[in-house]
């Protein structure tokens, strides 16, 4: 088994640390047990199990640093990997931005490990695949999906006395449904820490319904439209905003958050209904309560009432600016409203429903302008109902413009470890058609 208890992990790392002759030494140990199943053309193609464990030693002499990795933990192997990291450190040039290891920290107790997820069986994975394949075949649809579940741990110990340990579980599922006439496509994604919150049949049926509904799509003229973005589509653009919360790129004039040699903390940048924060203890999207540098992760507000409240400061940049470090978040949570998808559609006179966006590429980092395409179910709405499927469209849009053109916030949904609401947006810019299904 590759998952060690806190005591077992500490014992291995303490032994490795005892061989150190460096000015400072940090040891990271992690391991995981994971399983998967993949299916395509309504048939399982692969299934497997993985067991991994890795120990990484980082040694430094002054500002010279070297790292070495090993997956054997007997005394001789540990002695060898520590010596190798020290050898590499002495050969390395000085890093002018090197920050030494942190001392002891206080961490909240994480809630991101669930026994039921850790105990998923091959039989369960097979049933998930069957929950897609059977109903798809019955409706003249072809399913292609992937389920990956994992349980793992990570631990850190350094020569300054810091020790951290975390166990986590996760399940990720995606499925694409294509109608057998080749004209319709539907897709869903689901991810959870707790497998009891996962319903493979519901997810698969949603993708099947979208595939059938999207057959024989019609072309419409590109232009500015009111759109309803499902959470997966919204996250595609919000990821760009998330990457922009970096204080250093802002202060150096390299991002949207730059302003007059500084940054936009305190500035209103989007609609006042927008609130964006991170919280490793949120029960819907829990994460580890410390990061790879050993810093504690706490609930942090990034945007409130449309105003930038915080930017992330790495340890070096915080020292340069004379402020406290603010770690990068492990998740994003955007405040939502009470409206369901059905209610958002019903309230729309003319608009477009977007399942997801893909092939998203940056056009201008200073304005956060992105381009990309819709995919796997795009529908025209008229008089409060879906009128017909439409061909996919290329968009040119910025999450900042998007969040300033906000009409309605819907309920939140977990996507890729984040909580994102349905969003109804006016004047969303589509620039051209795509014939791809």
Coordinates of N, CA and C in Angstrom, one line a residue, residues 103-109 162-164 289-290 294-298:
X103 N 9.4 27.6 9.5 CA 9.4 27.0 10.8 C 8.0 26.3 11.0
X104 N 7.8 25.8 12.2 CA 6.5 25.1 12.5 C 5.3 26.0 12.3
X105 N 4.2 25.4 11.7 CA 3.0 26.1 11.4 C 1.8 25.4 12.0
X106 N 0.7 26.2 12.1 CA -0.5 25.6 12.7 C -1.5 25.5 11.5
X107 N -2.1 24.3 11.3 CA -3.0 24.0 10.2 C -4.3 23.6 10.7
X108 N -5.4 24.0 10.0 CA -6.7 23.5 10.3 C -6.8 22.0 9.9
X109 N -7.6 21.3 10.5 CA -7.8 19.8 10.2 C -8.6 19.7 8.9
X162 N 9.2 22.1 10.9 CA 7.8 22.1 10.3 C 7.4 20.7 9.9
X163 N 6.2 20.3 10.3 CA 5.7 19.0 9.8 C 4.2 19.2 9.4
X164 N 3.9 18.7 8.2 CA 2.5 18.8 7.7 C 2.1 17.4 7.1
X289 N -5.2 21.8 3.7 CA -5.2 23.1 4.4 C -3.8 23.6 4.5
X290 N -2.9 23.1 3.6 CA -1.5 23.7 3.5 C -1.1 23.5 2.0
X294 N 4.4 24.7 2.5 CA 4.1 24.5 3.9 C 3.3 25.6 4.5
X295 N 2.8 26.5 3.7 CA 2.0 27.6 4.2 C 0.6 27.2 4.5
X296 N 0.0 27.6 5.7 CA -1.4 27.3 5.9 C -2.3 28.0 4.9
X297 N -3.3 27.3 4.5 CA -4.4 27.8 3.6 C -5.6 28.1 4.4
X298 N -6.1 29.3 4.3 CA -7.3 29.8 5.1 C -8.3 30.3 4.1

